[in-house]
Amino acid sequence: MDKVVKSPSGKASSSKSKKVREPGYSRIAHLIREEIFDGRVTAGARLKVSEIAKRYGTSTNPAREALQMLEGEGLVTITPNRGASVREINEEMLQNVFDLRAILWAYIVKSFVEFATPDDITALRRHQEDCEAAVERGDYEAYHKANVAFHDLIVDHHYNSEAVSIIRKHDRWLQALSLSEPLNLAQMRRSSDEHWRIVESVEKGLPEEAARAIEEHLGNAQATFLDRLRRKRRKQPG
């Protein structure tokens, strides 16, 4: 039984102090990811487990697991005896990522057209209606949330866990990059229009049309991300 002691105010309290909950490794990875895309942590910067643990008030194990997670996403490189460092996200890397995403998304969306239930299709339209409403308000945060839900619905229904894992590998940092530099209103409208083409193709049961729509959507997203990288590079000193 806990020993009861008097606090300075005279009130009884338990001698067993409440344990402060440490942030989990995924939360730490999220925070580091944001720092990378905000430019607070630059390419090539060393990421020491002990410093991360101290900065986020955690033990070394979650800090180490967070770095391993970021390595899996391609944002961090871990070298034996040298530790972790931030990988440069350049145009070649982004090109490779989107080439792979185009293949996988075409495969996944065609399967979605084939196997989606009426409830799935209704949910997809609802997410797109949320996207459209956010565009009309000019609310990028709401648009981003609805956009993620739209794409997640299609991916989450797929049976090929390996394909889904590859897509998820890059989703987190692409989403973080999106939040660090939001779409403008014209880009949001174009993206929403592309979503409608996907929805209509799914509703009509046209897998090839859905694949073409998603490929166009990804192509425009790639151009937007490349433009962001180029602008970031121009802003860098020297």
mmCIF file with all atom_site columns, C-alpha atoms in Angstrom, residues 66-186:
data_model
loop_
_atom_site.group_PDB
_atom_site.id
_atom_site.type_symbol
_atom_site.label_atom_id
_atom_site.label_alt_id
_atom_site.label_comp_id
_atom_site.label_asym_id
_atom_site.label_entity_id
_atom_site.label_seq_id
_atom_site.pdbx_PDB_ins_code
_atom_site.Cartn_x
_atom_site.Cartn_y
_atom_site.Cartn_z
_atom_site.occupancy
_atom_site.B_iso_or_equiv
_atom_site.pdbx_formal_charge
_atom_site.auth_seq_id
_atom_site.auth_comp_id
_atom_site.auth_asym_id
_atom_site.auth_atom_id
_atom_site.pdbx_PDB_model_num
ATOM 1   C CA . ALA A 1 66  ? 12.310  7.238  -34.278 1.00 0.00 ? 66  ALA A CA 1
ATOM 2   C CA . LEU A 1 67  ? 15.533  7.481  -36.287 1.00 0.00 ? 67  LEU A CA 1
ATOM 3   C CA . GLN A 1 68  ? 15.065  3.935  -37.542 1.00 0.00 ? 68  GLN A CA 1
ATOM 4   C CA . MET A 1 69  ? 11.548  4.836  -38.637 1.00 0.00 ? 69  MET A CA 1
ATOM 5   C CA . LEU A 1 70  ? 12.842  7.889  -40.529 1.00 0.00 ? 70  LEU A CA 1
ATOM 6   C CA . GLU A 1 71  ? 15.522  5.742  -42.119 1.00 0.00 ? 71  GLU A CA 1
ATOM 7   C CA . GLY A 1 72  ? 12.769  3.444  -43.388 1.00 0.00 ? 72  GLY A CA 1
ATOM 8   C CA . GLU A 1 73  ? 11.060  6.473  -44.944 1.00 0.00 ? 73  GLU A CA 1
ATOM 9   C CA . GLY A 1 74  ? 14.298  7.496  -46.680 1.00 0.00 ? 74  GLY A CA 1
ATOM 10  C CA . LEU A 1 75  ? 14.743  10.738 -44.743 1.00 0.00 ? 75  LEU A CA 1
ATOM 11  C CA . VAL A 1 76  ? 17.641  9.610  -42.575 1.00 0.00 ? 76  VAL A CA 1
ATOM 12  C CA . THR A 1 77  ? 20.775  7.572  -43.265 1.00 0.00 ? 77  THR A CA 1
ATOM 13  C CA . ILE A 1 78  ? 22.209  5.465  -40.440 1.00 0.00 ? 78  ILE A CA 1
ATOM 14  C CA . THR A 1 79  ? 25.847  4.432  -40.838 1.00 0.00 ? 79  THR A CA 1
ATOM 15  C CA . PRO A 1 80  ? 27.592  1.985  -38.467 1.00 0.00 ? 80  PRO A CA 1
ATOM 16  C CA . ASN A 1 81  ? 29.979  3.764  -36.073 1.00 0.00 ? 81  ASN A CA 1
ATOM 17  C CA . ARG A 1 82  ? 28.915  7.152  -37.417 1.00 0.00 ? 82  ARG A CA 1
ATOM 18  C CA . GLY A 1 83  ? 25.269  7.372  -36.414 1.00 0.00 ? 83  GLY A CA 1
ATOM 19  C CA . ALA A 1 84  ? 22.401  9.060  -38.234 1.00 0.00 ? 84  ALA A CA 1
ATOM 20  C CA . SER A 1 85  ? 22.349  12.016 -40.568 1.00 0.00 ? 85  SER A CA 1
ATOM 21  C CA . VAL A 1 86  ? 19.665  13.776 -42.592 1.00 0.00 ? 86  VAL A CA 1
ATOM 22  C CA . ARG A 1 87  ? 19.489  12.648 -46.189 1.00 0.00 ? 87  ARG A CA 1
ATOM 23  C CA . GLU A 1 88  ? 19.277  15.247 -48.923 1.00 0.00 ? 88  GLU A CA 1
ATOM 24  C CA . ILE A 1 89  ? 15.881  15.263 -50.603 1.00 0.00 ? 89  ILE A CA 1
ATOM 25  C CA . ASN A 1 90  ? 16.760  16.235 -54.143 1.00 0.00 ? 90  ASN A CA 1
ATOM 26  C CA . GLU A 1 91  ? 15.032  16.142 -57.508 1.00 0.00 ? 91  GLU A CA 1
ATOM 27  C CA . GLU A 1 92  ? 16.407  12.719 -58.429 1.00 0.00 ? 92  GLU A CA 1
ATOM 28  C CA . MET A 1 93  ? 15.089  11.185 -55.203 1.00 0.00 ? 93  MET A CA 1
ATOM 29  C CA . LEU A 1 94  ? 11.669  12.765 -55.702 1.00 0.00 ? 94  LEU A CA 1
ATOM 30  C CA . GLN A 1 95  ? 11.557  11.602 -59.333 1.00 0.00 ? 95  GLN A CA 1
ATOM 31  C CA . ASN A 1 96  ? 12.320  8.029  -58.264 1.00 0.00 ? 96  ASN A CA 1
ATOM 32  C CA . VAL A 1 97  ? 9.643   8.128  -55.564 1.00 0.00 ? 97  VAL A CA 1
ATOM 33  C CA . PHE A 1 98  ? 6.942   9.390  -57.924 1.00 0.00 ? 98  PHE A CA 1
ATOM 34  C CA . ASP A 1 99  ? 7.899   6.949  -60.701 1.00 0.00 ? 99  ASP A CA 1
ATOM 35  C CA . LEU A 1 100 ? 7.294   4.131  -58.234 1.00 0.00 ? 100 LEU A CA 1
ATOM 36  C CA . ARG A 1 101 ? 4.125   5.705  -56.832 1.00 0.00 ? 101 ARG A CA 1
ATOM 37  C CA . ALA A 1 102 ? 2.626   6.056  -60.311 1.00 0.00 ? 102 ALA A CA 1
ATOM 38  C CA . ILE A 1 103 ? 2.993   2.315  -60.923 1.00 0.00 ? 103 ILE A CA 1
ATOM 39  C CA . LEU A 1 104 ? 1.673   1.286  -57.517 1.00 0.00 ? 104 LEU A CA 1
ATOM 40  C CA . TRP A 1 105 ? -1.243  3.724  -57.433 1.00 0.00 ? 105 TRP A CA 1
ATOM 41  C CA . ALA A 1 106 ? -2.470  2.642  -60.878 1.00 0.00 ? 106 ALA A CA 1
ATOM 42  C CA . TYR A 1 107 ? -2.382  -0.973 -59.666 1.00 0.00 ? 107 TYR A CA 1
ATOM 43  C CA . ILE A 1 108 ? -4.138  -0.142 -56.384 1.00 0.00 ? 108 ILE A CA 1
ATOM 44  C CA . VAL A 1 109 ? -6.889  2.090  -57.780 1.00 0.00 ? 109 VAL A CA 1
ATOM 45  C CA . LYS A 1 110 ? -7.826  -0.483 -60.430 1.00 0.00 ? 110 LYS A CA 1
ATOM 46  C CA . SER A 1 111 ? -8.233  -3.053 -57.689 1.00 0.00 ? 111 SER A CA 1
ATOM 47  C CA . PHE A 1 112 ? -10.336 -0.575 -55.699 1.00 0.00 ? 112 PHE A CA 1
ATOM 48  C CA . VAL A 1 113 ? -12.681 -0.128 -58.666 1.00 0.00 ? 113 VAL A CA 1
ATOM 49  C CA . GLU A 1 114 ? -13.104 -3.886 -58.890 1.00 0.00 ? 114 GLU A CA 1
ATOM 50  C CA . PHE A 1 115 ? -13.678 -4.656 -55.210 1.00 0.00 ? 115 PHE A CA 1
ATOM 51  C CA . ALA A 1 116 ? -15.120 -1.484 -53.646 1.00 0.00 ? 116 ALA A CA 1
ATOM 52  C CA . THR A 1 117 ? -18.512 -1.916 -51.997 1.00 0.00 ? 117 THR A CA 1
ATOM 53  C CA . PRO A 1 118 ? -21.308 0.650  -52.380 1.00 0.00 ? 118 PRO A CA 1
ATOM 54  C CA . ASP A 1 119 ? -20.436 1.878  -48.880 1.00 0.00 ? 119 ASP A CA 1
ATOM 55  C CA . ASP A 1 120 ? -16.784 2.315  -49.897 1.00 0.00 ? 120 ASP A CA 1
ATOM 56  C CA . ILE A 1 121 ? -17.793 4.338  -52.936 1.00 0.00 ? 121 ILE A CA 1
ATOM 57  C CA . THR A 1 122 ? -20.141 6.478  -50.868 1.00 0.00 ? 122 THR A CA 1
ATOM 58  C CA . ALA A 1 123 ? -17.337 7.128  -48.364 1.00 0.00 ? 123 ALA A CA 1
ATOM 59  C CA . LEU A 1 124 ? -14.941 8.073  -51.181 1.00 0.00 ? 124 LEU A CA 1
ATOM 60  C CA . ARG A 1 125 ? -17.443 10.606 -52.538 1.00 0.00 ? 125 ARG A CA 1
ATOM 61  C CA . ARG A 1 126 ? -17.995 11.976 -49.040 1.00 0.00 ? 126 ARG A CA 1
ATOM 62  C CA . HIS A 1 127 ? -14.268 12.569 -48.544 1.00 0.00 ? 127 HIS A CA 1
ATOM 63  C CA . GLN A 1 128 ? -14.139 14.327 -51.900 1.00 0.00 ? 128 GLN A CA 1
ATOM 64  C CA . GLU A 1 129 ? -17.111 16.486 -50.979 1.00 0.00 ? 129 GLU A CA 1
ATOM 65  C CA . ASP A 1 130 ? -15.152 17.466 -47.866 1.00 0.00 ? 130 ASP A CA 1
ATOM 66  C CA . CYS A 1 131 ? -12.213 18.372 -50.116 1.00 0.00 ? 131 CYS A CA 1
ATOM 67  C CA . GLU A 1 132 ? -14.469 20.467 -52.333 1.00 0.00 ? 132 GLU A CA 1
ATOM 68  C CA . ALA A 1 133 ? -16.028 22.264 -49.356 1.00 0.00 ? 133 ALA A CA 1
ATOM 69  C CA . ALA A 1 134 ? -12.558 23.083 -47.998 1.00 0.00 ? 134 ALA A CA 1
ATOM 70  C CA . VAL A 1 135 ? -11.526 24.486 -51.382 1.00 0.00 ? 135 VAL A CA 1
ATOM 71  C CA . GLU A 1 136 ? -14.597 26.718 -51.445 1.00 0.00 ? 136 GLU A CA 1
ATOM 72  C CA . ARG A 1 137 ? -13.616 28.073 -48.014 1.00 0.00 ? 137 ARG A CA 1
ATOM 73  C CA . GLY A 1 138 ? -9.968  28.368 -48.961 1.00 0.00 ? 138 GLY A CA 1
ATOM 74  C CA . ASP A 1 139 ? -9.170  26.220 -45.918 1.00 0.00 ? 139 ASP A CA 1
ATOM 75  C CA . TYR A 1 140 ? -5.962  24.338 -46.713 1.00 0.00 ? 140 TYR A CA 1
ATOM 76  C CA . GLU A 1 141 ? -5.738  22.549 -43.358 1.00 0.00 ? 141 GLU A CA 1
ATOM 77  C CA . ALA A 1 142 ? -9.216  21.072 -43.825 1.00 0.00 ? 142 ALA A CA 1
ATOM 78  C CA . TYR A 1 143 ? -8.403  20.246 -47.445 1.00 0.00 ? 143 TYR A CA 1
ATOM 79  C CA . HIS A 1 144 ? -5.218  18.446 -46.447 1.00 0.00 ? 144 HIS A CA 1
ATOM 80  C CA . LYS A 1 145 ? -7.101  16.364 -43.870 1.00 0.00 ? 145 LYS A CA 1
ATOM 81  C CA . ALA A 1 146 ? -9.849  15.404 -46.335 1.00 0.00 ? 146 ALA A CA 1
ATOM 82  C CA . ASN A 1 147 ? -7.274  14.712 -49.057 1.00 0.00 ? 147 ASN A CA 1
ATOM 83  C CA . VAL A 1 148 ? -5.379  12.299 -46.819 1.00 0.00 ? 148 VAL A CA 1
ATOM 84  C CA . ALA A 1 149 ? -8.651  10.546 -45.913 1.00 0.00 ? 149 ALA A CA 1
ATOM 85  C CA . PHE A 1 150 ? -9.560  10.277 -49.622 1.00 0.00 ? 150 PHE A CA 1
ATOM 86  C CA . HIS A 1 151 ? -6.304  8.555  -50.548 1.00 0.00 ? 151 HIS A CA 1
ATOM 87  C CA . ASP A 1 152 ? -6.146  6.460  -47.376 1.00 0.00 ? 152 ASP A CA 1
ATOM 88  C CA . LEU A 1 153 ? -9.558  4.962  -48.120 1.00 0.00 ? 153 LEU A CA 1
ATOM 89  C CA . ILE A 1 154 ? -8.325  3.637  -51.456 1.00 0.00 ? 154 ILE A CA 1
ATOM 90  C CA . VAL A 1 155 ? -5.029  2.320  -50.078 1.00 0.00 ? 155 VAL A CA 1
ATOM 91  C CA . ASP A 1 156 ? -6.406  0.812  -46.855 1.00 0.00 ? 156 ASP A CA 1
ATOM 92  C CA . HIS A 1 157 ? -8.710  -1.504 -48.795 1.00 0.00 ? 157 HIS A CA 1
ATOM 93  C CA . HIS A 1 158 ? -5.917  -3.119 -50.780 1.00 0.00 ? 158 HIS A CA 1
ATOM 94  C CA . TYR A 1 159 ? -4.881  -6.702 -50.027 1.00 0.00 ? 159 TYR A CA 1
ATOM 95  C CA . ASN A 1 160 ? -1.242  -6.344 -51.137 1.00 0.00 ? 160 ASN A CA 1
ATOM 96  C CA . SER A 1 161 ? 0.463   -5.340 -47.906 1.00 0.00 ? 161 SER A CA 1
ATOM 97  C CA . GLU A 1 162 ? 3.857   -4.939 -49.599 1.00 0.00 ? 162 GLU A CA 1
ATOM 98  C CA . ALA A 1 163 ? 2.521   -2.401 -52.099 1.00 0.00 ? 163 ALA A CA 1
ATOM 99  C CA . VAL A 1 164 ? 0.717   -0.550 -49.322 1.00 0.00 ? 164 VAL A CA 1
ATOM 100 C CA . SER A 1 165 ? 3.874   -0.528 -47.197 1.00 0.00 ? 165 SER A CA 1
ATOM 101 C CA . ILE A 1 166 ? 5.904   1.094  -49.983 1.00 0.00 ? 166 ILE A CA 1
ATOM 102 C CA . ILE A 1 167 ? 3.294   3.794  -50.463 1.00 0.00 ? 167 ILE A CA 1
ATOM 103 C CA . ARG A 1 168 ? 3.058   4.413  -46.717 1.00 0.00 ? 168 ARG A CA 1
ATOM 104 C CA . LYS A 1 169 ? 6.851   4.621  -46.534 1.00 0.00 ? 169 LYS A CA 1
ATOM 105 C CA . HIS A 1 170 ? 6.795   7.955  -48.344 1.00 0.00 ? 170 HIS A CA 1
ATOM 106 C CA . ASP A 1 171 ? 3.312   9.193  -47.444 1.00 0.00 ? 171 ASP A CA 1
ATOM 107 C CA . ARG A 1 172 ? 4.360   10.594 -44.087 1.00 0.00 ? 172 ARG A CA 1
ATOM 108 C CA . TRP A 1 173 ? 7.147   12.806 -45.356 1.00 0.00 ? 173 TRP A CA 1
ATOM 109 C CA . LEU A 1 174 ? 5.251   13.910 -48.459 1.00 0.00 ? 174 LEU A CA 1
ATOM 110 C CA . GLN A 1 175 ? 2.399   14.956 -46.168 1.00 0.00 ? 175 GLN A CA 1
ATOM 111 C CA . ALA A 1 176 ? 4.817   16.767 -43.867 1.00 0.00 ? 176 ALA A CA 1
ATOM 112 C CA . LEU A 1 177 ? 6.285   18.585 -46.861 1.00 0.00 ? 177 LEU A CA 1
ATOM 113 C CA . SER A 1 178 ? 2.769   19.507 -47.981 1.00 0.00 ? 178 SER A CA 1
ATOM 114 C CA . LEU A 1 179 ? 2.015   21.076 -44.600 1.00 0.00 ? 179 LEU A CA 1
ATOM 115 C CA . SER A 1 180 ? 5.294   23.004 -44.548 1.00 0.00 ? 180 SER A CA 1
ATOM 116 C CA . GLU A 1 181 ? 4.388   24.641 -47.883 1.00 0.00 ? 181 GLU A CA 1
ATOM 117 C CA . PRO A 1 182 ? 0.601   24.547 -48.424 1.00 0.00 ? 182 PRO A CA 1
ATOM 118 C CA . LEU A 1 183 ? -1.013  24.472 -51.853 1.00 0.00 ? 183 LEU A CA 1
ATOM 119 C CA . ASN A 1 184 ? -2.373  27.744 -53.145 1.00 0.00 ? 184 ASN A CA 1
ATOM 120 C CA . LEU A 1 185 ? -6.054  28.025 -54.027 1.00 0.00 ? 185 LEU A CA 1
ATOM 121 C CA . ALA A 1 186 ? -5.527  27.305 -57.744 1.00 0.00 ? 186 ALA A CA 1
#
